[in-house]
mmCIF file of C-alpha atoms and ligand atoms in Angstrom:
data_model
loop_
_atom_site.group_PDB
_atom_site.id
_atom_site.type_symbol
_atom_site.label_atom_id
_atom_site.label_comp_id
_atom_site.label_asym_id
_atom_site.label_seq_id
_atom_site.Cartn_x
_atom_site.Cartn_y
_atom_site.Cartn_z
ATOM 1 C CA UNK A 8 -144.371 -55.575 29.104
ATOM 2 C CA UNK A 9 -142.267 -52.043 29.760
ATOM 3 C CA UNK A 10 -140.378 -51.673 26.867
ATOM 4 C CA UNK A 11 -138.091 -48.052 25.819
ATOM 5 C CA UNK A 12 -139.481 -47.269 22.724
ATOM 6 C CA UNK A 13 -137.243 -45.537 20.195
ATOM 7 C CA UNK A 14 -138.874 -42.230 17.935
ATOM 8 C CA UNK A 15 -135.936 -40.798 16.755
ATOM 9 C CA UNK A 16 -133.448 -38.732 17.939
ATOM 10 C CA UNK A 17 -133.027 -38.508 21.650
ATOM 11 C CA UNK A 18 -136.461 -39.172 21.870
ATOM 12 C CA UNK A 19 -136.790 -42.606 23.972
ATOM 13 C CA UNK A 20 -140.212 -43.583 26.307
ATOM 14 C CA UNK A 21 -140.766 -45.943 28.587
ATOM 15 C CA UNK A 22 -144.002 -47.179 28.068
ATOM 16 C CA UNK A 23 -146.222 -50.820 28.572
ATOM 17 C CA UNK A 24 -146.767 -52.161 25.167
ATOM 18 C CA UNK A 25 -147.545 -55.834 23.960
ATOM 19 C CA UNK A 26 -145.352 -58.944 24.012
ATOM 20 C CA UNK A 27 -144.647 -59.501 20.100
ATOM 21 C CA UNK A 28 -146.922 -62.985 19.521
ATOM 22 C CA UNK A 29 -144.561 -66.262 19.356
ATOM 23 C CA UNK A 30 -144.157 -68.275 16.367
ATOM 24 C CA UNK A 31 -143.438 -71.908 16.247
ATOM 25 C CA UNK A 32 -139.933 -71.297 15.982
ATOM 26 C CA UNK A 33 -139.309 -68.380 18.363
ATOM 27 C CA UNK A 34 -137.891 -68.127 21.919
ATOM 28 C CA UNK A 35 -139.171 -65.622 24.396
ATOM 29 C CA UNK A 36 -136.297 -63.981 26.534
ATOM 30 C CA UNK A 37 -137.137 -62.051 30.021
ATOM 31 C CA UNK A 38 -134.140 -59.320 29.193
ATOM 32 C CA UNK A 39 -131.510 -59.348 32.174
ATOM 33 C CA UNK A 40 -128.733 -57.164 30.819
ATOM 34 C CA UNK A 41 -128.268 -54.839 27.459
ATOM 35 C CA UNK A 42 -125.207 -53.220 27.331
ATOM 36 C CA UNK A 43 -125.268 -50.125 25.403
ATOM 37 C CA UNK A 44 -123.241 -50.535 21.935
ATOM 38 C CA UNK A 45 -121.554 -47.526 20.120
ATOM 39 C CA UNK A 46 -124.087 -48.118 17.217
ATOM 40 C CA UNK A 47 -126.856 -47.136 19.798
ATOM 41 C CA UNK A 48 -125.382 -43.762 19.868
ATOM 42 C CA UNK A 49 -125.114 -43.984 16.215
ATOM 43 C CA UNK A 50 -128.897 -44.597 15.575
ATOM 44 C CA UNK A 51 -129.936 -41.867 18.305
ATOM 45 C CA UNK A 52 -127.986 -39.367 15.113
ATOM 46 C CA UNK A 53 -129.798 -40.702 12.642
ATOM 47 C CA UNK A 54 -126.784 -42.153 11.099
ATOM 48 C CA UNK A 55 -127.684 -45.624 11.086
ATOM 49 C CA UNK A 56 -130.337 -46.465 8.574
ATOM 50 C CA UNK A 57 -130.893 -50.381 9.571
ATOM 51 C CA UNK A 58 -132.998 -48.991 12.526
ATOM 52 C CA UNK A 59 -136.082 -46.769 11.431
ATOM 53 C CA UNK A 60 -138.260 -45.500 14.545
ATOM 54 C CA UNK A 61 -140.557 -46.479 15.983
ATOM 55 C CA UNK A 62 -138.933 -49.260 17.474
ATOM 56 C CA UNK A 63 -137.009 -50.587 20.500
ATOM 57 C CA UNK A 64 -132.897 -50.933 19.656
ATOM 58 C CA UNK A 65 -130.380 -52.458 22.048
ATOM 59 C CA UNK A 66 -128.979 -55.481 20.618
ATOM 60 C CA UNK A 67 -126.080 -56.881 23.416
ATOM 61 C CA UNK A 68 -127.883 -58.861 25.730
ATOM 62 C CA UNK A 69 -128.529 -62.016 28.292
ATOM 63 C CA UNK A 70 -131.344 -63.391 29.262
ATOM 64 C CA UNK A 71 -133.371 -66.084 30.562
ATOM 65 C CA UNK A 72 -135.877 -68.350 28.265
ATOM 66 C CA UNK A 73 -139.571 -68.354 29.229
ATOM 67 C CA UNK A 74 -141.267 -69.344 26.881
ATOM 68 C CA UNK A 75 -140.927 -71.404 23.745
ATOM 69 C CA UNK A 76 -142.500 -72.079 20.560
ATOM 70 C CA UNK A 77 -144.227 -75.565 19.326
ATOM 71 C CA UNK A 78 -140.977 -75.858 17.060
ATOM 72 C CA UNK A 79 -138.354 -75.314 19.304
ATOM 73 C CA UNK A 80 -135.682 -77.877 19.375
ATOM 74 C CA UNK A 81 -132.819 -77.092 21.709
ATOM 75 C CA UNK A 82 -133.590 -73.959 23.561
ATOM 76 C CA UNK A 83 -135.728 -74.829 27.014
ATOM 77 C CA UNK A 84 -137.864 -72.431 29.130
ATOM 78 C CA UNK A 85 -135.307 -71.383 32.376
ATOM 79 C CA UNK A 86 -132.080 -71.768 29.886
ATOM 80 C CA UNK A 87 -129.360 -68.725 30.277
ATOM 81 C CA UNK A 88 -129.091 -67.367 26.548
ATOM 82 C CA UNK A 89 -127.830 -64.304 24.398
ATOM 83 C CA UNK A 90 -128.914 -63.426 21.449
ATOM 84 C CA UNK A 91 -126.962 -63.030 17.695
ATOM 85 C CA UNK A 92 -128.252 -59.814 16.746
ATOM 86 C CA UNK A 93 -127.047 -60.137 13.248
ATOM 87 C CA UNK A 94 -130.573 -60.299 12.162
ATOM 88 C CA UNK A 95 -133.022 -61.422 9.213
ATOM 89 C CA UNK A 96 -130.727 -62.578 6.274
ATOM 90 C CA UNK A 97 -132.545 -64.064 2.906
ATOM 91 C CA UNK A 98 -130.395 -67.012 2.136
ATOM 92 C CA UNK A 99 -131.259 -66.372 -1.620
ATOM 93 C CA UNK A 100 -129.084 -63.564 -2.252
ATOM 94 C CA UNK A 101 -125.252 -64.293 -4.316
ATOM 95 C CA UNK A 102 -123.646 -63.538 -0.615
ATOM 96 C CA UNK A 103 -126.224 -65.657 1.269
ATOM 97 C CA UNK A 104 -125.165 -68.453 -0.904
ATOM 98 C CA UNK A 105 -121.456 -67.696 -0.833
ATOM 99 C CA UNK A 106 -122.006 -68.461 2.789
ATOM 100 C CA UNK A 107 -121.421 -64.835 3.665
ATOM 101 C CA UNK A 108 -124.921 -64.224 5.673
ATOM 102 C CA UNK A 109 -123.455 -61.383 7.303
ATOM 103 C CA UNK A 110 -122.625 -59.284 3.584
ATOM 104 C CA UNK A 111 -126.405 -60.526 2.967
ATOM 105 C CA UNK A 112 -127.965 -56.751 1.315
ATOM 106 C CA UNK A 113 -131.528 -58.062 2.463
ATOM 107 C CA UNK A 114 -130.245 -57.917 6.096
ATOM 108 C CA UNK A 115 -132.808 -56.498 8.491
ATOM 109 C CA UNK A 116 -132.352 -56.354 12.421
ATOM 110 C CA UNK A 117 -134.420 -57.608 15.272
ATOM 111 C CA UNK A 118 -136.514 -55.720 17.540
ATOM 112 C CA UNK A 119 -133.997 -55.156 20.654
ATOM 113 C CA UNK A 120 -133.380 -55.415 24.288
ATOM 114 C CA UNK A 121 -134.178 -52.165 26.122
ATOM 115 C CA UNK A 122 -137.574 -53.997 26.932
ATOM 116 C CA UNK A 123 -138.492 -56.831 29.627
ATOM 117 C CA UNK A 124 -139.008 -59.373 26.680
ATOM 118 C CA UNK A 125 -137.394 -60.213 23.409
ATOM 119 C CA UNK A 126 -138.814 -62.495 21.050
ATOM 120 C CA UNK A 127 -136.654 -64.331 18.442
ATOM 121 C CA UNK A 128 -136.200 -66.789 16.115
ATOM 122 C CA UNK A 129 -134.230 -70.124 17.559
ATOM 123 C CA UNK A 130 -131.318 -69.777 15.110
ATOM 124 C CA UNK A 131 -130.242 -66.888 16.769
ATOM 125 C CA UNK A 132 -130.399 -68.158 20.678
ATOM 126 C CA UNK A 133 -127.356 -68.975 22.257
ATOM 127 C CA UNK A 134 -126.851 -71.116 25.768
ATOM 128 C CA UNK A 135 -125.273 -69.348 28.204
ATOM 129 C CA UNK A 136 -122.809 -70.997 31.154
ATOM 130 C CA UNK A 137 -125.050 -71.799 33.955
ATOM 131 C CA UNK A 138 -123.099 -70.158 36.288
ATOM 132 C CA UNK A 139 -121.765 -67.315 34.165
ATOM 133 C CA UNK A 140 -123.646 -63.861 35.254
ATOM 134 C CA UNK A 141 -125.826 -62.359 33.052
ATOM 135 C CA UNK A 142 -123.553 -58.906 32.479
ATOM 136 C CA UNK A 143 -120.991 -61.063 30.923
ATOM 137 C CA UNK A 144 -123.473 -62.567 28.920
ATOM 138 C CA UNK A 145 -124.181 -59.488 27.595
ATOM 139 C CA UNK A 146 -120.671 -59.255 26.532
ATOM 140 C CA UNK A 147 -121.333 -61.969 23.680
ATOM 141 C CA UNK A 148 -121.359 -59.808 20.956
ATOM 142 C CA UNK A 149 -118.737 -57.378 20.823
ATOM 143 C CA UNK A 150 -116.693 -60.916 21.820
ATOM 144 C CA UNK A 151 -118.049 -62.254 18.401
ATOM 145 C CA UNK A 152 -117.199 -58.962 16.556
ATOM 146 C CA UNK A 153 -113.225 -59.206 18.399
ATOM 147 C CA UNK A 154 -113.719 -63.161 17.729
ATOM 148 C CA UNK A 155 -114.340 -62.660 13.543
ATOM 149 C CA UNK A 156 -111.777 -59.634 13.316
ATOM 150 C CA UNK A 157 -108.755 -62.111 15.061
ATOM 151 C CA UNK A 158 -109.638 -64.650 12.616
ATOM 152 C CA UNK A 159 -109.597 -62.130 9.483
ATOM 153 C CA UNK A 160 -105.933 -61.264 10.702
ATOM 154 C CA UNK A 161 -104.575 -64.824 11.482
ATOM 155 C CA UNK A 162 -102.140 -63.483 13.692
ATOM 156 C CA UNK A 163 -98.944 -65.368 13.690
ATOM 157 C CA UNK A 164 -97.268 -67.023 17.170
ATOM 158 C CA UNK A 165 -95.366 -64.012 19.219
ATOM 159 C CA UNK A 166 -96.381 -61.004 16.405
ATOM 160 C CA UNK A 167 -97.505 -57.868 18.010
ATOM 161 C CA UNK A 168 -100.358 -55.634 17.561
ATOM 162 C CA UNK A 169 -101.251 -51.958 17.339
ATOM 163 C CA UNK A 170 -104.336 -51.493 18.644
ATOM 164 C CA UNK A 171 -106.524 -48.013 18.460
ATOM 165 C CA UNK A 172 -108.644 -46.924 20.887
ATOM 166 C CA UNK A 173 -109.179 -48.386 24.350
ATOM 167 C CA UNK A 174 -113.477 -48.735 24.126
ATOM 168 C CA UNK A 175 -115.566 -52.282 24.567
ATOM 169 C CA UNK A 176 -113.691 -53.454 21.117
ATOM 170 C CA UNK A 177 -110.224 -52.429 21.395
ATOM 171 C CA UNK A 178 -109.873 -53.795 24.811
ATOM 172 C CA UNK A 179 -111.737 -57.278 24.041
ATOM 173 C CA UNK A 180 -109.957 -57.539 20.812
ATOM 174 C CA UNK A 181 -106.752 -56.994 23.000
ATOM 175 C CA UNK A 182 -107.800 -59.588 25.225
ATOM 176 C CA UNK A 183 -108.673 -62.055 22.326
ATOM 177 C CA UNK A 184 -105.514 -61.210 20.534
ATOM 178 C CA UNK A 185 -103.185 -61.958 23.543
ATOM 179 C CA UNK A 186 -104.927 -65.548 23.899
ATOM 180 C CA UNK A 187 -104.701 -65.836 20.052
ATOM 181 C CA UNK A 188 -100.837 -66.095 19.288
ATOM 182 C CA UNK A 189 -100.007 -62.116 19.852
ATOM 183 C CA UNK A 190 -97.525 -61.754 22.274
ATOM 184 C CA UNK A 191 -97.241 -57.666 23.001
ATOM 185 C CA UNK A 192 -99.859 -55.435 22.445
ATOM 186 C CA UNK A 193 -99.129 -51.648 22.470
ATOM 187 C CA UNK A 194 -102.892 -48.836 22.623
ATOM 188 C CA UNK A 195 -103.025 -45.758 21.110
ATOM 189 C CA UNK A 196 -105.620 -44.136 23.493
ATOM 190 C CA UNK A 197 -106.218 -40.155 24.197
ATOM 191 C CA UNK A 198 -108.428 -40.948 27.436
ATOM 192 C CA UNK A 199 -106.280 -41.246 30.668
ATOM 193 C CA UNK A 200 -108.418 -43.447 32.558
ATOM 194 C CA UNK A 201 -109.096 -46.067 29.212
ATOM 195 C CA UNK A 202 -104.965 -46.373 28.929
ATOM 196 C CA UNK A 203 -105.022 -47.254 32.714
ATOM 197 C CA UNK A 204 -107.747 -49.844 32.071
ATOM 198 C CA UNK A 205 -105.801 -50.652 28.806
ATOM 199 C CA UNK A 206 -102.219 -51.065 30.855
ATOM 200 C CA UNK A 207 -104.235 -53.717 33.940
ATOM 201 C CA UNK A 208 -105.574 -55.414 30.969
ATOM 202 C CA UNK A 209 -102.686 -56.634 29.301
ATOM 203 C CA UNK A 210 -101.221 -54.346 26.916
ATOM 204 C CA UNK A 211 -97.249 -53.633 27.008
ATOM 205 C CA UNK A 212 -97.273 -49.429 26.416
ATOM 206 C CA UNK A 213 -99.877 -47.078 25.923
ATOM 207 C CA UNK A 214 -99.502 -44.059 24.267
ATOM 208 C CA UNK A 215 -101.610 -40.885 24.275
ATOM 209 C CA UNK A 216 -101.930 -39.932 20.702
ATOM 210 C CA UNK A 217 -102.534 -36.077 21.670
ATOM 211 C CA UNK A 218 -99.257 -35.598 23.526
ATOM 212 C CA UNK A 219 -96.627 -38.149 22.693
ATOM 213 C CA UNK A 220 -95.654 -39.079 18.979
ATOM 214 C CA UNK A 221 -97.104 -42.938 18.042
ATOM 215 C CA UNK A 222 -93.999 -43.184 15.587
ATOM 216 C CA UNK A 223 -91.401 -42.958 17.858
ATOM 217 C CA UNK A 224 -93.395 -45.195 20.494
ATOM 218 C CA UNK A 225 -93.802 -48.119 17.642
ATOM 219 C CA UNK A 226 -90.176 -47.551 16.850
ATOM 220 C CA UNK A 227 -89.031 -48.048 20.204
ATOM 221 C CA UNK A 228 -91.370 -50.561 20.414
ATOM 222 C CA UNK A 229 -90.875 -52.785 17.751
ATOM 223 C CA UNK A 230 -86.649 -51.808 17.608
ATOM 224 C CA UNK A 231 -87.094 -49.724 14.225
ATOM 225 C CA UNK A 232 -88.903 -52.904 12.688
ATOM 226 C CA UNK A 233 -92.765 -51.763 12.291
ATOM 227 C CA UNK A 234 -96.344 -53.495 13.729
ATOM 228 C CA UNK A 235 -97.086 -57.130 12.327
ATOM 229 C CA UNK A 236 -100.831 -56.270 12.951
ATOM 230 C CA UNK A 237 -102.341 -52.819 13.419
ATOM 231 C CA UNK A 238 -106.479 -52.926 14.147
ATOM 232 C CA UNK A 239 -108.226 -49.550 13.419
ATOM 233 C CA UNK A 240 -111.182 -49.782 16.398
ATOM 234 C CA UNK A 241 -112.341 -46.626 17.111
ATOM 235 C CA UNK A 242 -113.918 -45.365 13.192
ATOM 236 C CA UNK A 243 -111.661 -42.250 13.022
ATOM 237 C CA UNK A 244 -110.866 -42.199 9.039
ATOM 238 C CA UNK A 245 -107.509 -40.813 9.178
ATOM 239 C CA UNK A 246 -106.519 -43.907 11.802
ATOM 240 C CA UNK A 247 -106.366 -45.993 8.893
ATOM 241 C CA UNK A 248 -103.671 -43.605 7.203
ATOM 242 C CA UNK A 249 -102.017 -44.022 10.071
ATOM 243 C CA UNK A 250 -102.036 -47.602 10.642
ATOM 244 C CA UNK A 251 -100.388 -48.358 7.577
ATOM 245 C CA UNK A 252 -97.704 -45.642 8.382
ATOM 246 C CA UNK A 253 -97.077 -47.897 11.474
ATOM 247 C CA UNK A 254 -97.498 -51.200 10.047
ATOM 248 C CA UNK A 255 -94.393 -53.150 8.640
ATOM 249 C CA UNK A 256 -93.277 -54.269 5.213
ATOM 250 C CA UNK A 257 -95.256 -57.452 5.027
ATOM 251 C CA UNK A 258 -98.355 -56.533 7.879
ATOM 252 C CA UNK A 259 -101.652 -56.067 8.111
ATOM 253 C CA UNK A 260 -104.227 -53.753 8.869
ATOM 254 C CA UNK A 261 -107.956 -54.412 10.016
ATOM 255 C CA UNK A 262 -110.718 -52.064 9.981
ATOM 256 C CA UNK A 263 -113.131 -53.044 12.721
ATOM 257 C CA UNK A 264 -114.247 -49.366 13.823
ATOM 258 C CA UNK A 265 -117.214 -47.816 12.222
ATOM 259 C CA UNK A 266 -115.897 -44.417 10.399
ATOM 260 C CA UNK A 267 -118.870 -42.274 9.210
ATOM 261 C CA UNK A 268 -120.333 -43.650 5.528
ATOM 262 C CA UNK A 269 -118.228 -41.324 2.548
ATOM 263 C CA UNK A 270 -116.052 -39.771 4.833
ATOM 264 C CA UNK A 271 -112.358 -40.590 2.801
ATOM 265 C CA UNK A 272 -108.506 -40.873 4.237
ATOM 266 C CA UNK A 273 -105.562 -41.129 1.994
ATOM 267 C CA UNK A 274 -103.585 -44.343 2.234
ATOM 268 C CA UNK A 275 -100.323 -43.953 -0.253
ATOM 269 C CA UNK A 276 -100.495 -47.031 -2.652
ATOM 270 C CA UNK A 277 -96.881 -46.754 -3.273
ATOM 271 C CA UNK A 278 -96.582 -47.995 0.386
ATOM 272 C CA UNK A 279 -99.374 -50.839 0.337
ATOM 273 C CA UNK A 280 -97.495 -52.150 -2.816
ATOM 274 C CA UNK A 281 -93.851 -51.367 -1.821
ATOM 275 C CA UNK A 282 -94.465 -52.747 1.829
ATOM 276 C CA UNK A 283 -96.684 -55.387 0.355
ATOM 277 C CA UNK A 284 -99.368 -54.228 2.961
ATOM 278 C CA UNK A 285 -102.252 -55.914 3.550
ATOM 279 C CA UNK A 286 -106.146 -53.810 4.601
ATOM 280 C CA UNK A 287 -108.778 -56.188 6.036
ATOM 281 C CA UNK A 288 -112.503 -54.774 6.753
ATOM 282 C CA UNK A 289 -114.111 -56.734 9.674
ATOM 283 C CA UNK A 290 -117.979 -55.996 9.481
ATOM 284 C CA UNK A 291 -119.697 -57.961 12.537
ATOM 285 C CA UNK A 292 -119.656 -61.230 12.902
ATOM 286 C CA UNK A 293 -119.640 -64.948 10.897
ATOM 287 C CA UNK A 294 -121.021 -67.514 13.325
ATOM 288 C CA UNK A 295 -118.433 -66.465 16.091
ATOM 289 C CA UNK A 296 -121.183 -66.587 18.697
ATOM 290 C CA UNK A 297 -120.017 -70.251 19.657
ATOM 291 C CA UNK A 298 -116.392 -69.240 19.862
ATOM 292 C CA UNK A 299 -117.042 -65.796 22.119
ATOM 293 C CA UNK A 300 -119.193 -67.522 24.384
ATOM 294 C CA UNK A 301 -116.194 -69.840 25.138
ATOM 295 C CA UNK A 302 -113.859 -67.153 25.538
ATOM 296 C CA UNK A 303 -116.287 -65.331 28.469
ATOM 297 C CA UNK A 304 -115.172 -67.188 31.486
ATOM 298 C CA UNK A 305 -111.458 -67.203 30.307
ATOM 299 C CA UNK A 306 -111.332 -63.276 29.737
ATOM 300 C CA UNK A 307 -110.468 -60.793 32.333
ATOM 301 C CA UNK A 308 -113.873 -58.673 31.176
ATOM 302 C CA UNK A 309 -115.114 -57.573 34.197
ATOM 303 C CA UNK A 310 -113.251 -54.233 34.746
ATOM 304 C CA UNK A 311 -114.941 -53.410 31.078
ATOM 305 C CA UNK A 312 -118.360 -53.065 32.727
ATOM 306 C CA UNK A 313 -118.502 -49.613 34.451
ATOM 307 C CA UNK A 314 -121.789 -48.696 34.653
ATOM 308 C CA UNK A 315 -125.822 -49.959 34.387
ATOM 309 C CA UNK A 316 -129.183 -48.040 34.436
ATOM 310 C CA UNK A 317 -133.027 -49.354 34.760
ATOM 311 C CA UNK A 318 -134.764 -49.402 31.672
ATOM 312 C CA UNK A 319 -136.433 -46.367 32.479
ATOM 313 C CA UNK A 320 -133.214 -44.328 32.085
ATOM 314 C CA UNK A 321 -132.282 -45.699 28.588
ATOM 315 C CA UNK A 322 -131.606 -42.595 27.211
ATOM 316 C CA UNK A 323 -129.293 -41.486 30.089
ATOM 317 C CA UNK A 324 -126.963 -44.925 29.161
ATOM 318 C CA UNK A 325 -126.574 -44.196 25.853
ATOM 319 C CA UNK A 326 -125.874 -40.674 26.555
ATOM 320 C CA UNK A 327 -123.797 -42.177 28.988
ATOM 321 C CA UNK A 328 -121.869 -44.014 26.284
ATOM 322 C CA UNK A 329 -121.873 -40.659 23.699
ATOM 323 C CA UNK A 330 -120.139 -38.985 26.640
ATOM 324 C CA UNK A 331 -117.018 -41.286 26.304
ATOM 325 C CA UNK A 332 -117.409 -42.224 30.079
ATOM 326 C CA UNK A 333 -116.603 -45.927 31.124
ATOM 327 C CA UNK A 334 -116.748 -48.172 29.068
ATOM 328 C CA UNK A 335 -119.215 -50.723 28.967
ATOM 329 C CA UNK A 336 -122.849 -49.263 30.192
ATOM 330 C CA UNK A 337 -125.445 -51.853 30.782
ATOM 331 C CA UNK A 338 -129.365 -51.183 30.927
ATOM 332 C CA UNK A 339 -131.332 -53.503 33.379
ATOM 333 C CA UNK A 340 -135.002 -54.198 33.193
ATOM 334 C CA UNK A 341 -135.203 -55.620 36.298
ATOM 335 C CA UNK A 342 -133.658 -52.914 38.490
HETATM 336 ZN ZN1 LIG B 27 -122.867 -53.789 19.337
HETATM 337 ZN ZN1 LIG B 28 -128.977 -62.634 1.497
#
C-alpha cells in the first residue's frame, strides 16, 4: 500500500510499504478521508511524545471495511466505519479499572490514516450511516471530543456559553452545545473569516479579541450578569485566566484546548472560591463515539470542511492546518 510515512519534523514520504498482517480480531479499513487534527501539527514540532517516528499519524478518519479477521463479530467487509483513535489502553492500571480508559498512563496510539489501509482492533471500529459521506465521517472524532466536553459541563436548559476560538472544536462544540440545552452562544475569535463561519453557524455575537474588549461584549451580553459556561478551545494559557474573569458567580469553565505542557496562567483563587467557580479539564474522549456519530447527520458540519489534499501532499495539509487557513483540511488516498 502507499502510505506517508512520518520521520520527524517536517519530514513526511510517500512511499509503498506493507499492509500491517491482520489478527483475529482486527478490521482492515481502505482509508477514504483523514482530516488533519491540530495535534498533527503538534507532532510535526516534536511536542507530542505519544507519536515517536517512524510512523504514519493521522488519526480522524472514514473508511470502508475490506477485510476482516477470523474473530470479528459485528464489523463486515463493505461496512462504512471510523475509527476511535484513543488507542491501546491496559485495563490493569487504577484508572483502567476506575473505568477511566482514556486517563489509562499505559495509553499508546494506533498506527494512522495518511495511508490507503488501516488495520485495527474491532473495539475501536465504528459503523458509519450508509448514506452519510465519508468527509463527515471523518468528522467523528473531534464530535466525540465536543460530545465528552458537553457532558463534563452539563449545561443547564437556556444557559449561555463563551466559547474561544472558532477552529474544528470550538465550532462543533458550538454546534453540540446549541442542541444540548445552551440557548446563546457568543465566540471570541481574532480570524475574520472563522467569526463569519462562527456567526452562519449559530452563534449570537462574535467578538475579535484583538480589537474590541471581551468584557464589555459579555457584559452587554449577558446584561452585567456573567457566562454560565465558558470553554477554553484554542490551548492559549492565559484564555483560562480569562475565562474565569468572564464566567459568573456560580459557572463553569472547561479546558478542552491543548496549551503547551508547563506553560502556567494565573487564575485568582479568591475568585474561584468567592464566585464559587467551577474548572473542568476535558482530555479526549469516554466512549462518545456512539453519541457523535448520531449527532453527524443532525449538525450543520459541512461549511467546517474547507479543504482536502492526496496523500501524496500530506505535509502540505498539515502545513495547511499550521497556517491557520480553513478549517477542517482533509487528506484523500484515493484522489
Ligand atoms: Zn484530533
Ligand atoms: Zn490502564
Amino acid at each position: 500500500m502507499k502510505c506517508a510515512i512520518w520521520y520527524g519534523g517536517r519530514d513526511i514520504r510517500l512511499e509503498e510499504c506493507e499492509l500491517p498482517p491482520l489478527g483475529p480480531e482486527d478490521v482492515r479499513i481502505e482509508v477514504n478521508a483523514c482530516g488533519v487534527c491540530g495535534t498533527d501539527v503538534h507532532i510535526i514540532h516534536g511536542a507530542f511524545p505519544l507519536y515517536q517516528p517512524p510512523t504514519i499519524i493521522g488519526h480522524e478518519y472514514s473508511g470502508t471495511v475490506v477485510e476482516v479477521g477470523s474473530n470479528v463479530r459485528e464489523i463486515k467487509v463493505g461496512d462504512r466505519v471510523t475509527v476511535d483513535p484513543s488507542g491501546y489502553t491496559c485495563m490493569v492500571c487504577y484508572y483502567c479499572r476506575q473505568g477511566q480508559i482514556h486517563l489509562c498512563p499505559n495509553r499508546a496510539v494506533f498506527r494512522g490514516a495518511y495511508a490507503e489501509y488501516t488495520t485495527v482492533p474491532e473495539r475501536v471500529v465504528y459503523k458509519l450511516p450508509e448514506d452519510l459521506p465519508f468527509d463527515l465521517g471523518a468528522l467523528t472524532e473531534p464530535i466525540s471530543c465536543a460530545v465528552h466536553a458537553t457532558g463534563l459541563a452539563n449545561p443547564k436548559t437556556g444557559s449561555n456559553a463563551l466559547i474561544y476560538g472558532a477552529g474544528t472544536i470550538g465550532l462543533i462544540l458550538m454546534q453540540v452545545l446549541l442542541h444540548s440545552g445552551v440557548s446563546r452562544v457568543i465566540v471570541s475569535e481574532p480570524l475574520a473569516a472563522r467569526r463569519e463561519l462562527a456567526k452562519e453557524m449559530g452563534a449570537d455575537v462574535v467578538v475579535d479579541p484583538t480589537k474590541e474588549d471581551l468584557g464589555e461584549a459579555v457584559k452587554d451580553f449577558t446584561k452585567g450578569i456573567g457566562i454560565d459556561l465558558a470553554f477554553e478551545a484554542v490551548g492559549k494559557p492565559p484564555l483560562v485566566k480569562d475565562a474565569a474573569k468572564h464566567a459568573r458567580r456560580g459557572g463553569k469553565v472547561v479546558v478542552v484546548g491543548v496549551a503547551p505542557p508547563g506553560e502556567p496562567t494565573e487564575v485568582v483563587p479568591y475568585d474561584i472560591y468567592y464566585k464559587e467557580l467551577t474548572i473542568i479539564g476535558s482530555h479526549i474522549r469516554l466512549f462518545t463515539f456512539p453519541r457523535a456519530i448520531n449527532w453527524l447527520s443532525k449538525l450543520n458540519l459541512a461549511p467546517i470542511i474547507t479543504h482536502e489534499f492526496p496523500l501524496a501532499d500530506t505535509l502540505k495539509a498539515i502545513e495547511t492546518t499550521e497556517r491557520g487557513e480553513g478549517i477542517k483540511v482533509l487528506v484523500k488516498p484515493k484522489l
